[in-house]
PDB file of C-alpha atoms and ligand atoms in Angstrom:
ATOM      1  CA  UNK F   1       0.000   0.000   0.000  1.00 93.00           C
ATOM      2  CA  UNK F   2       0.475   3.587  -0.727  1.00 96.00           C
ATOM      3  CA  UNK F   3       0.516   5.577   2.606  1.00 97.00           C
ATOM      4  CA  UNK F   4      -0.251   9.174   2.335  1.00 98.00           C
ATOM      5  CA  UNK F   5      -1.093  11.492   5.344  1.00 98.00           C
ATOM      6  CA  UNK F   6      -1.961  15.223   6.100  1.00 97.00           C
ATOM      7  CA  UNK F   7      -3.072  17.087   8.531  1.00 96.00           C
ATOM      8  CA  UNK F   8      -6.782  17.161   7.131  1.00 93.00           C
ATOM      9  CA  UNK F   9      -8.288  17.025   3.989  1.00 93.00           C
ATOM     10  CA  UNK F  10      -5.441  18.958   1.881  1.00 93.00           C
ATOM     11  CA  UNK F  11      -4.043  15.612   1.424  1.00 96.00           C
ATOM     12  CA  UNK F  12      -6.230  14.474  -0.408  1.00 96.00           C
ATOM     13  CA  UNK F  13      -5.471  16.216  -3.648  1.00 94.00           C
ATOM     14  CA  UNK F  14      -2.339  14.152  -3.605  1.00 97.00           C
ATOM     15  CA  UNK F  15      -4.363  11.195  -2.750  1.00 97.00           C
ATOM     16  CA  UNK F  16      -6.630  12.142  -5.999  1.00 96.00           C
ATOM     17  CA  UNK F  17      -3.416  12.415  -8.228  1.00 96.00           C
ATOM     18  CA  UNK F  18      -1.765   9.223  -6.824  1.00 96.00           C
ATOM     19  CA  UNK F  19      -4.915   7.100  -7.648  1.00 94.00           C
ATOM     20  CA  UNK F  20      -4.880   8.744 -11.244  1.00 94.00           C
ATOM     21  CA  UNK F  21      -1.325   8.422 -11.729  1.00 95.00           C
ATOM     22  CA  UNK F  22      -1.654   4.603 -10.233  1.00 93.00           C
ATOM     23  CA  UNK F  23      -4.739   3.489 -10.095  1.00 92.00           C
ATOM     24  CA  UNK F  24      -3.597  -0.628  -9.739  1.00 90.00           C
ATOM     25  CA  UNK F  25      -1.940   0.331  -6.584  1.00 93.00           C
ATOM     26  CA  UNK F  26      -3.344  -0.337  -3.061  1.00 92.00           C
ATOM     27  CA  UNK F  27      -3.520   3.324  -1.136  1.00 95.00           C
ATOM     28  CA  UNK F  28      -3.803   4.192   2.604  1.00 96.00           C
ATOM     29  CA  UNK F  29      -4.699   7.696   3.396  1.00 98.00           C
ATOM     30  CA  UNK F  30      -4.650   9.641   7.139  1.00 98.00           C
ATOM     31  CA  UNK F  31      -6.190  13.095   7.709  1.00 97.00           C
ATOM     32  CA  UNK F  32      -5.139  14.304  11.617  1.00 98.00           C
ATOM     33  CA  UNK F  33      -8.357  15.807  11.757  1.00 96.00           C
ATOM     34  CA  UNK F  34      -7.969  16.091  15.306  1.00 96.00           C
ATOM     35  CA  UNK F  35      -5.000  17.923  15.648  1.00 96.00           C
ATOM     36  CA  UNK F  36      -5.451  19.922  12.664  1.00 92.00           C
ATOM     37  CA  UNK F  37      -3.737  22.999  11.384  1.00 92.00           C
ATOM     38  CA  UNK F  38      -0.660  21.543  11.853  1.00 93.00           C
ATOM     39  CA  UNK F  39       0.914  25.324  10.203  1.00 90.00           C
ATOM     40  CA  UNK F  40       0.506  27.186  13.634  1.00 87.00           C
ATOM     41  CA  UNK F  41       1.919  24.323  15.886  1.00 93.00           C
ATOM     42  CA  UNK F  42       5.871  24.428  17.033  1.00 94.00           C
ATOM     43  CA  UNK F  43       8.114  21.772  15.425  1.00 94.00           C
ATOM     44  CA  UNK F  44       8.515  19.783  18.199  1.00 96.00           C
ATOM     45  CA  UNK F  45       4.602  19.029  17.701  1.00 97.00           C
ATOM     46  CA  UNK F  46       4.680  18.775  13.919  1.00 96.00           C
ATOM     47  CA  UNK F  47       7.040  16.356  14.499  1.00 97.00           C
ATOM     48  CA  UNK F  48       5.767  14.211  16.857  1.00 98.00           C
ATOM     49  CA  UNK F  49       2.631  14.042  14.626  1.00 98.00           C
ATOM     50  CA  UNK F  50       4.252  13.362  11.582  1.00 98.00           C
ATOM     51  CA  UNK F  51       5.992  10.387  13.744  1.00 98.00           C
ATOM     52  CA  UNK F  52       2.526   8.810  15.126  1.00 98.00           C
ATOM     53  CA  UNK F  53       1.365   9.473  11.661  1.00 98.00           C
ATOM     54  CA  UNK F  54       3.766   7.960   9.556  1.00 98.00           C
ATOM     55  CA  UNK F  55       3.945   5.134  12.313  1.00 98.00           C
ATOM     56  CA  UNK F  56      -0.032   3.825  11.896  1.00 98.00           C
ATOM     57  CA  UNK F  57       0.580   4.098   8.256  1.00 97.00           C
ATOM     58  CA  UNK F  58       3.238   1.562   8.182  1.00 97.00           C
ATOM     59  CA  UNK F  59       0.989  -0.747  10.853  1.00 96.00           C
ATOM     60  CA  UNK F  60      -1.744  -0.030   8.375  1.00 94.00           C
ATOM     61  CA  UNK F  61       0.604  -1.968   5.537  1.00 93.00           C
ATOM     62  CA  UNK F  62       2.204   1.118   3.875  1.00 95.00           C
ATOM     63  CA  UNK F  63       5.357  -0.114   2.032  1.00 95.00           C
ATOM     64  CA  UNK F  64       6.011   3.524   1.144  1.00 97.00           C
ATOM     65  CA  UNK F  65       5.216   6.873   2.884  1.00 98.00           C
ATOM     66  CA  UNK F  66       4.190  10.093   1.138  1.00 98.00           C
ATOM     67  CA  UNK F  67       3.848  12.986   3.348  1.00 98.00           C
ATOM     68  CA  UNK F  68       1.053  15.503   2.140  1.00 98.00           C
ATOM     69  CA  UNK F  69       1.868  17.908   3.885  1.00 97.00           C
ATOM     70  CA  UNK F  70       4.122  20.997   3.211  1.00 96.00           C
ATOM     71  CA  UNK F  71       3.992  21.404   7.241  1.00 94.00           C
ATOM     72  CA  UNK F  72       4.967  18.044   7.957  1.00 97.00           C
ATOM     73  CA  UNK F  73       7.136  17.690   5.601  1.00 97.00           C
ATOM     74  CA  UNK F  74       9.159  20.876   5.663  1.00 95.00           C
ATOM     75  CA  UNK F  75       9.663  19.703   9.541  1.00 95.00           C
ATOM     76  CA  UNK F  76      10.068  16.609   9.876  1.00 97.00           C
ATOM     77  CA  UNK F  77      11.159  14.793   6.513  1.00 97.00           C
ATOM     78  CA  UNK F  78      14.652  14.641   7.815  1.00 96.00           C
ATOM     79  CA  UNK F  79      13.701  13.066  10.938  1.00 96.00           C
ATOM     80  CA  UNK F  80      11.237  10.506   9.111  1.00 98.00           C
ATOM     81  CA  UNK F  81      13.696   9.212   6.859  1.00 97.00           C
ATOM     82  CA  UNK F  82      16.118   8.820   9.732  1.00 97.00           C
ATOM     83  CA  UNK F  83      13.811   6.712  12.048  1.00 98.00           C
ATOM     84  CA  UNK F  84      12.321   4.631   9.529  1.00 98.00           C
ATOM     85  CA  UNK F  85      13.399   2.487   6.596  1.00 96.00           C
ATOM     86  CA  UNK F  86      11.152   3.066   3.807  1.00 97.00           C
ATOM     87  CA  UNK F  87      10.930   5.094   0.798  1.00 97.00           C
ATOM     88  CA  UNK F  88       9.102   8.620   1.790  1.00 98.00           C
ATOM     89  CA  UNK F  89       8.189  11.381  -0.392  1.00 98.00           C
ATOM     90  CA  UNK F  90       7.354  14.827   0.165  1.00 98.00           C
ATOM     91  CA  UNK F  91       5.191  17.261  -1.961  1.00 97.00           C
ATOM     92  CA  UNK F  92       7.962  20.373  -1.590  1.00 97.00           C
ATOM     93  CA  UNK F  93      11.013  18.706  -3.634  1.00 97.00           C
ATOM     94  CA  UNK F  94       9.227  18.077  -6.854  1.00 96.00           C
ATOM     95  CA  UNK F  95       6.995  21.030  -6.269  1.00 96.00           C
ATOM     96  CA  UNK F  96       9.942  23.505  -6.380  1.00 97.00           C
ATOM     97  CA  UNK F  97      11.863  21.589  -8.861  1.00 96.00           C
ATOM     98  CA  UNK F  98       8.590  22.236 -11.102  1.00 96.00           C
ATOM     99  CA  UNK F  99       8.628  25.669  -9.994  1.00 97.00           C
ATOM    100  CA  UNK F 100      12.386  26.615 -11.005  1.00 98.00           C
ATOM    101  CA  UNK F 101      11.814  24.994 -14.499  1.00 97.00           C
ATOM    102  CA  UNK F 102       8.677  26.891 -15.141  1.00 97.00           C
ATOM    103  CA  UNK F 103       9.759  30.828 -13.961  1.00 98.00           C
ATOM    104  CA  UNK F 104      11.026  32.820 -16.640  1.00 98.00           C
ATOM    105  CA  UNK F 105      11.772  36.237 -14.978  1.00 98.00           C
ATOM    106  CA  UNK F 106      13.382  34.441 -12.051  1.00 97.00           C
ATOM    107  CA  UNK F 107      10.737  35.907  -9.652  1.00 98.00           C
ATOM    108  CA  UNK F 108       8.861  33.001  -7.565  1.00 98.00           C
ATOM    109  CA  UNK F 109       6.402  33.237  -4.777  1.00 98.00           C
ATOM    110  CA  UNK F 110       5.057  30.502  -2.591  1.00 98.00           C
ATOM    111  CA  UNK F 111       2.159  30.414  -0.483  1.00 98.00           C
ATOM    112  CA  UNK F 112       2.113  28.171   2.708  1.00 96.00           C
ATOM    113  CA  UNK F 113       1.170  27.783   6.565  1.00 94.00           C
ATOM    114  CA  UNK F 114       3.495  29.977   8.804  1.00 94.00           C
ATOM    115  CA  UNK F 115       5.409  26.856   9.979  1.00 92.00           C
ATOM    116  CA  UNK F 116       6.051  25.987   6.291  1.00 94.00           C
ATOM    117  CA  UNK F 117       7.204  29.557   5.470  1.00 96.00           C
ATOM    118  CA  UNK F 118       9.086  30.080   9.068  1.00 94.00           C
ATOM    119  CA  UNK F 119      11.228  26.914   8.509  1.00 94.00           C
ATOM    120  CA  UNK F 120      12.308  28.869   4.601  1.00 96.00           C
ATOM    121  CA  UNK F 121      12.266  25.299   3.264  1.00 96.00           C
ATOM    122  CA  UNK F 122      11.135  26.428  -0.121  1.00 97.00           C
ATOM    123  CA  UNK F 123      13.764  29.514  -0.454  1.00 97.00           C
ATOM    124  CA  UNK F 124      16.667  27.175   0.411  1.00 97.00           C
ATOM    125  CA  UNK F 125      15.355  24.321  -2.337  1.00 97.00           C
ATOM    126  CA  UNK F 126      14.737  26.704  -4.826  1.00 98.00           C
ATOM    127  CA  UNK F 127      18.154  28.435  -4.220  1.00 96.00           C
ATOM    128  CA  UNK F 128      20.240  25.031  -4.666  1.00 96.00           C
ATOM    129  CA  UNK F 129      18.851  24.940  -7.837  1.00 96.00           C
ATOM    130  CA  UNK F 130      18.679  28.344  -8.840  1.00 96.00           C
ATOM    131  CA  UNK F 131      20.976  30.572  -6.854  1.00 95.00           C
ATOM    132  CA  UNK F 132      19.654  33.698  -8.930  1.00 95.00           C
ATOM    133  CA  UNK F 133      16.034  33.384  -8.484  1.00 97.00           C
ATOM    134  CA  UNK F 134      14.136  35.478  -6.385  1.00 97.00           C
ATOM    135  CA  UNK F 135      11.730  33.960  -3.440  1.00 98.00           C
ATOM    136  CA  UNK F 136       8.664  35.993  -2.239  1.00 98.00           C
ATOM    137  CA  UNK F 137       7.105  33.607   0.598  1.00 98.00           C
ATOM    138  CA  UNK F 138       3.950  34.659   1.718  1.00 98.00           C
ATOM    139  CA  UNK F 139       2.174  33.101   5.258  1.00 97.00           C
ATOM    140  CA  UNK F 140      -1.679  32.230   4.507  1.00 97.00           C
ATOM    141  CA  UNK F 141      -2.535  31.030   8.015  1.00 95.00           C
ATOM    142  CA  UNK F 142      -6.182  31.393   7.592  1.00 96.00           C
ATOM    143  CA  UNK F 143      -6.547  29.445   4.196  1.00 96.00           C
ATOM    144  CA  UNK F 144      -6.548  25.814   5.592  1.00 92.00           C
ATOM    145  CA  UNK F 145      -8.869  26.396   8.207  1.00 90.00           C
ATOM    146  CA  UNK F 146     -11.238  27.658   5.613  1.00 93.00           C
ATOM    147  CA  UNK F 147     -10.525  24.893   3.454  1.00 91.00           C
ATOM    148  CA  UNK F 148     -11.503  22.509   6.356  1.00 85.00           C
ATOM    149  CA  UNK F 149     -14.671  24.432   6.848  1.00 86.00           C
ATOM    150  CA  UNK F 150     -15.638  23.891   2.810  1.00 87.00           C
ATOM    151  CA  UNK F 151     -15.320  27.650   2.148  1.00 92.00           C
ATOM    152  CA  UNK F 152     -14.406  27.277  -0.899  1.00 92.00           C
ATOM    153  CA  UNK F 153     -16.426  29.872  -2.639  1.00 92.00           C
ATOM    154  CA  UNK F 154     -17.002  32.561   0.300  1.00 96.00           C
ATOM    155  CA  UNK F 155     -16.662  36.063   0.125  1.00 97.00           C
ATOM    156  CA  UNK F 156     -14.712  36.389   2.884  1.00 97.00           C
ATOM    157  CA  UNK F 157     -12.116  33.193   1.599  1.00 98.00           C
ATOM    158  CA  UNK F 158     -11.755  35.849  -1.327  1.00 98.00           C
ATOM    159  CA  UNK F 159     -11.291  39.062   0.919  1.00 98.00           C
ATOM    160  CA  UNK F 160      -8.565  37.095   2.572  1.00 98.00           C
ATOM    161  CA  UNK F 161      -7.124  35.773  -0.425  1.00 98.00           C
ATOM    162  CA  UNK F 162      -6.614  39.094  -2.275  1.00 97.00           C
ATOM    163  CA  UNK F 163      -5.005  40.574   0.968  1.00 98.00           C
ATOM    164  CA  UNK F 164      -2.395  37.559   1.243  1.00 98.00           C
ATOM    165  CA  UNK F 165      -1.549  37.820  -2.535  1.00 98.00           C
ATOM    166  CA  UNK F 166      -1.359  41.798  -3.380  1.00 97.00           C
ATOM    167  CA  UNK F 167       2.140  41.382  -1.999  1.00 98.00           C
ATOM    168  CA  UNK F 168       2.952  38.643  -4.641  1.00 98.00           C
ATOM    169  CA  UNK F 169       1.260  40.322  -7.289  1.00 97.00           C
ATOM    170  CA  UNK F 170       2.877  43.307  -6.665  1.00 97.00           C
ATOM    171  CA  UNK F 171       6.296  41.223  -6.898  1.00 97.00           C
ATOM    172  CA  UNK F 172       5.410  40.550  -9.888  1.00 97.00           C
ATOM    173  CA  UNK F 173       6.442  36.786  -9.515  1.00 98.00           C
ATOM    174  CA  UNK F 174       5.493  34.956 -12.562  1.00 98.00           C
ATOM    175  CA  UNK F 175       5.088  31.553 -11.011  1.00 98.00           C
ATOM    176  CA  UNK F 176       2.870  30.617  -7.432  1.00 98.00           C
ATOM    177  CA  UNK F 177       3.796  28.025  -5.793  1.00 98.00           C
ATOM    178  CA  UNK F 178       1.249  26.353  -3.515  1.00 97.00           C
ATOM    179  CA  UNK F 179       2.985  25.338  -0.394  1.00 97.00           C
ATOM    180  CA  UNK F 180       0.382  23.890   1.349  1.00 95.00           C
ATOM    181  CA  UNK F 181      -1.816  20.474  -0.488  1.00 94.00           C
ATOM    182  CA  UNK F 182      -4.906  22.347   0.909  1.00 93.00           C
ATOM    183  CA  UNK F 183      -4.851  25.343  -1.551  1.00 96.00           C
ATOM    184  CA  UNK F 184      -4.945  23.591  -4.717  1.00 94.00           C
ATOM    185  CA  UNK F 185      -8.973  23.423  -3.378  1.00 94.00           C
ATOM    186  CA  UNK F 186      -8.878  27.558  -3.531  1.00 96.00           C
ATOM    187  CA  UNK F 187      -6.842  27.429  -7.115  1.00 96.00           C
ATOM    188  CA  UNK F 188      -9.925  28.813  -9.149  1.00 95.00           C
ATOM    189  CA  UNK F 189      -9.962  32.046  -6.219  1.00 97.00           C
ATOM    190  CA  UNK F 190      -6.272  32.148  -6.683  1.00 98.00           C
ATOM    191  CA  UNK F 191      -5.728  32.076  -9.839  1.00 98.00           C
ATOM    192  CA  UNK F 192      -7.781  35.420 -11.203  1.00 97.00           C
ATOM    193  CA  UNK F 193      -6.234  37.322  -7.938  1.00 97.00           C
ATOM    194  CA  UNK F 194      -2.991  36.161  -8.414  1.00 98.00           C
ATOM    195  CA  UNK F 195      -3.164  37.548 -12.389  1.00 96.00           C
ATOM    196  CA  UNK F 196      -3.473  35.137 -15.195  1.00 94.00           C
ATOM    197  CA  UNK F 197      -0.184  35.191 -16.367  1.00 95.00           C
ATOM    198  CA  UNK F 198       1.415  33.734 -13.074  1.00 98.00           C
ATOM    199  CA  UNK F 199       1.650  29.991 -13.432  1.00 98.00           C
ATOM    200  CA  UNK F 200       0.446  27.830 -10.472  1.00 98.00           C
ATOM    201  CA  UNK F 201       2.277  25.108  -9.159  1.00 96.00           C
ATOM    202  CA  UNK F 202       0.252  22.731  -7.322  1.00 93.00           C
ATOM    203  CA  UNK F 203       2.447  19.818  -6.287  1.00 90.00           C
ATOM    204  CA  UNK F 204      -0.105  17.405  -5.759  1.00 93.00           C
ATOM    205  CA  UNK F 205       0.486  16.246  -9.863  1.00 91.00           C
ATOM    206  CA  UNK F 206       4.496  16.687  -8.917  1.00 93.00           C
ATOM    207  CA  UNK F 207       4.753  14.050  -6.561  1.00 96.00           C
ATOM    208  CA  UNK F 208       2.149  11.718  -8.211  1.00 96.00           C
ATOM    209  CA  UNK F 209       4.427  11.886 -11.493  1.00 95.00           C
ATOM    210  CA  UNK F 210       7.705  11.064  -8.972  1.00 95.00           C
ATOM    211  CA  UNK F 211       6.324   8.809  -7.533  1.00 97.00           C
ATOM    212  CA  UNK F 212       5.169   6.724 -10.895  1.00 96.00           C
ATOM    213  CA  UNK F 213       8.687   7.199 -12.358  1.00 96.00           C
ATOM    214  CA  UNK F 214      10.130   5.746  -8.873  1.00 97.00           C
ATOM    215  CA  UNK F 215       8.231   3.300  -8.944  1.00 96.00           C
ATOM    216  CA  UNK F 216       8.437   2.148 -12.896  1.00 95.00           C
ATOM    217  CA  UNK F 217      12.532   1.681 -11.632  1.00 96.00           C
ATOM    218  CA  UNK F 218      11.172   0.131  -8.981  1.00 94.00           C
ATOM    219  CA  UNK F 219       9.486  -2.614  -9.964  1.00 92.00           C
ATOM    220  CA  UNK F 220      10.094  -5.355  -6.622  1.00 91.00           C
ATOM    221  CA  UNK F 221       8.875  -2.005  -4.421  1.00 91.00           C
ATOM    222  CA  UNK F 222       5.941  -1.904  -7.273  1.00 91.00           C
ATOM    223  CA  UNK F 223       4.882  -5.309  -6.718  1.00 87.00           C
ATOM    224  CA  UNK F 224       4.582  -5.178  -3.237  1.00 85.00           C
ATOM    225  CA  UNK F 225       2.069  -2.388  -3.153  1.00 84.00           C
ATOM    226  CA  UNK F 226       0.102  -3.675  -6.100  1.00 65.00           C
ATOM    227  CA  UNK F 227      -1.917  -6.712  -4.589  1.00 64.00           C
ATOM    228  CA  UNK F 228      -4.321  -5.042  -2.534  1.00 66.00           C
ATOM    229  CA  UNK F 229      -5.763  -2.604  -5.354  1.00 75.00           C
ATOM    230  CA  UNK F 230      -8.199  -1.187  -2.116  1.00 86.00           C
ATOM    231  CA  UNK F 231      -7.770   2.529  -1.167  1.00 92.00           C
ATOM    232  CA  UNK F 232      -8.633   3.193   2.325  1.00 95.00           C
ATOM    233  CA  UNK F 233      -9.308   6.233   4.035  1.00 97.00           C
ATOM    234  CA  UNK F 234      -8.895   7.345   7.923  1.00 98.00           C
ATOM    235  CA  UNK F 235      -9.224  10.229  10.128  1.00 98.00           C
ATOM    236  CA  UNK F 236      -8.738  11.068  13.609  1.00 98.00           C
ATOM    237  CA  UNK F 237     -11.929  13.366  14.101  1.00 97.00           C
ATOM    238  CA  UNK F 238     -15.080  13.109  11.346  1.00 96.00           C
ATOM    239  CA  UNK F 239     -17.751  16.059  10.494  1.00 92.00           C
ATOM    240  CA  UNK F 240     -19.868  16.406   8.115  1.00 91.00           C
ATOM    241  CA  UNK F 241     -18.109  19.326   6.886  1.00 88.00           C
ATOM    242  CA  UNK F 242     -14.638  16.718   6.252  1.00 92.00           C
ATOM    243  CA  UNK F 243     -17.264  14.270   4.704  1.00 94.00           C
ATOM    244  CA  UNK F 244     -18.419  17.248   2.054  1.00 92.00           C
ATOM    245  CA  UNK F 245     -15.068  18.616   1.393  1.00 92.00           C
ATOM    246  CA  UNK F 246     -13.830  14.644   1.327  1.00 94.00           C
ATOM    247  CA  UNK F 247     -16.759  13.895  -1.374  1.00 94.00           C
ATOM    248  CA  UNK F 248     -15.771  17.427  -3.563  1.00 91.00           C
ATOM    249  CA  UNK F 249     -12.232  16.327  -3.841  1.00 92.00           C
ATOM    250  CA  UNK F 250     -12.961  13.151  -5.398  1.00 94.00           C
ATOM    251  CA  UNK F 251     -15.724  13.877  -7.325  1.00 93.00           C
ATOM    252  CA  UNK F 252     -17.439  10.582  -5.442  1.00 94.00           C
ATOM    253  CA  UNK F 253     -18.680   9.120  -2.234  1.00 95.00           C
ATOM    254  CA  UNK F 254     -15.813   8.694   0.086  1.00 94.00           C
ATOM    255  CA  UNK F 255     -16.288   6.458   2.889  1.00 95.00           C
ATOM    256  CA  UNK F 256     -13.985   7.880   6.004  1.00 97.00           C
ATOM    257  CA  UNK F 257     -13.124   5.968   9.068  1.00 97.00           C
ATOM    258  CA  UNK F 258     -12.427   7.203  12.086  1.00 97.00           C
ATOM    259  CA  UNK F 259      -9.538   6.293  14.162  1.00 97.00           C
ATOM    260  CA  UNK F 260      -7.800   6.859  17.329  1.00 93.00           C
ATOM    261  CA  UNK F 261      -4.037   6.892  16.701  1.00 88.00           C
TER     262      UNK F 261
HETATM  263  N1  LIG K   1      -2.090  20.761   4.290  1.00 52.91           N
HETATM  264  C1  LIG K   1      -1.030  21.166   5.117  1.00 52.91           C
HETATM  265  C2  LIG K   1       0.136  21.678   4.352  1.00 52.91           C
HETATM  266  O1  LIG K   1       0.330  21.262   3.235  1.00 52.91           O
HETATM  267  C3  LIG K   1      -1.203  21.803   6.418  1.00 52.91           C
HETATM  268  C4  LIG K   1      -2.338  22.663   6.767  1.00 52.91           C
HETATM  269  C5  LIG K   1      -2.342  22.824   8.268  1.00 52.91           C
HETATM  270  O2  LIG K   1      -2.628  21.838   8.945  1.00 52.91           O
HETATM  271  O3  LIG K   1      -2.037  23.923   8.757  1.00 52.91           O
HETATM  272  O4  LIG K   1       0.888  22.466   4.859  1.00 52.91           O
END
């Protein structure tokens, strides 16, 4: 199995692109609804979550670990990779190398949760490959939250939204990165305020294509994910308003489960 978490539902538009980009593999997804926003918590908590996480994923079956979570992962890849022996992907490497091959003027802006943009994860990636680009980061602390809450089409989500962009826009960056997996769920609001000349980079379709080329040089790690073709889907805390935003994502009925990890 393929195990993906998040801290919520953002996830889940890597878990869409995985199960287009693979559909004959077996997939195991975790939203910490509980403990969601991870992107105003300290480190030390992101993680310890990412730990537990990553942890019931691999009890779960996972043969491979994709975190889905710009938060998680900007924290605590490092320390993932050190404690346990799988294969674990992130959604910021292929995000940014995406990013760097798609800006023209050199001028790049990301969007993400404060703990994303505090740790300057994306700035330091995009610098190693491009030493002369320019990084404008931009903290969206209210967007998840919003996301969670199925705002998707609100007034207010697009009050907020022009606020946290005018500083991009007036950067003139020419490609948005979307440093967080729940904002590819606000890309139609971003898009217009953002100007339609900026490209978007939602990583959710970067990893997914990693991920398939891994996995195509891969082939005894391939095999052991393919049997079980079932994707599964957990939570720590269910609503009504995860079970609508759940269902949007995928365009279908999602059946959630809740569990205590
Ligand atoms: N979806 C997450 C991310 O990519 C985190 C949102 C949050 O929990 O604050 O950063």
């Amino acid at each position: 199995m393929i195990g993906i978490f998040d801290s919520g539902v953002g996830g889940m538009t890597v878990a869409r692109a995985v199960e287009q980009a693979l559909p004959e593999h077996g997939l195991i997804y975790f939203g910490d609804l509980a403990r969601t926003p991870y992107g105003s918590k300290s480190p030390e908590t992101i993680s310890n979550y990412a730990r537990q996480n990553t942890q019931f994923l691999i009890e779960q079956g996972a043969k491979l670990i994709i975190i889905a979570c710009n938060t998680a992962a900007s924290i605590a890849s490092d320390t993932l990779r050190r404690e346990f022996n799988l294969p674990i992907f992130e959604v910021i490497t292929p995000a940014v190398a995406k990013a760097v091959a798609t800006s023209k003027s050199g001028r790049i802006g990301v969007i993400g949760t404060r703990a994303t943009i505090n740790s300057n994860i994306y700035e330091e990636k995009i610098r190693h490959l491009a030493a002369k680009v320019k990084v404008f980061s931009q903290p969206c602390p209210l967007l998840a939250p919003l996301v969670e809450e199925g705002w998707l089409n609100k007034r207010e989500t697009k009050m907020i939204l022009r606020r946290y962009l005018s500083p991009l826009k007036q950067q003139q960056v020419d490609t948005l990165v979307l440093g967080c997996t729940h904002y590819p769920l606000l890309k139609e609001l971003i898009q217009p305020r953002i100007g339609k000349r900026t490209k978007v980079i939602d990583s959710s379709h970067e990893v997914a294509a990693e991920l398939k080329a891994f996995l195509a040089e891969n082939p005894a790690l391939a095999s052991q994910l393919s049997p079980e073709k079932e994707k599964r889907y957990y939570v720590s805390d269910l609503t009504e308003a995860t079970l609508a935003t759940a269902n949007l994502i995928f365009g279908r009925t999602i059946e959630l489960s809740k569990v205590t990890i």
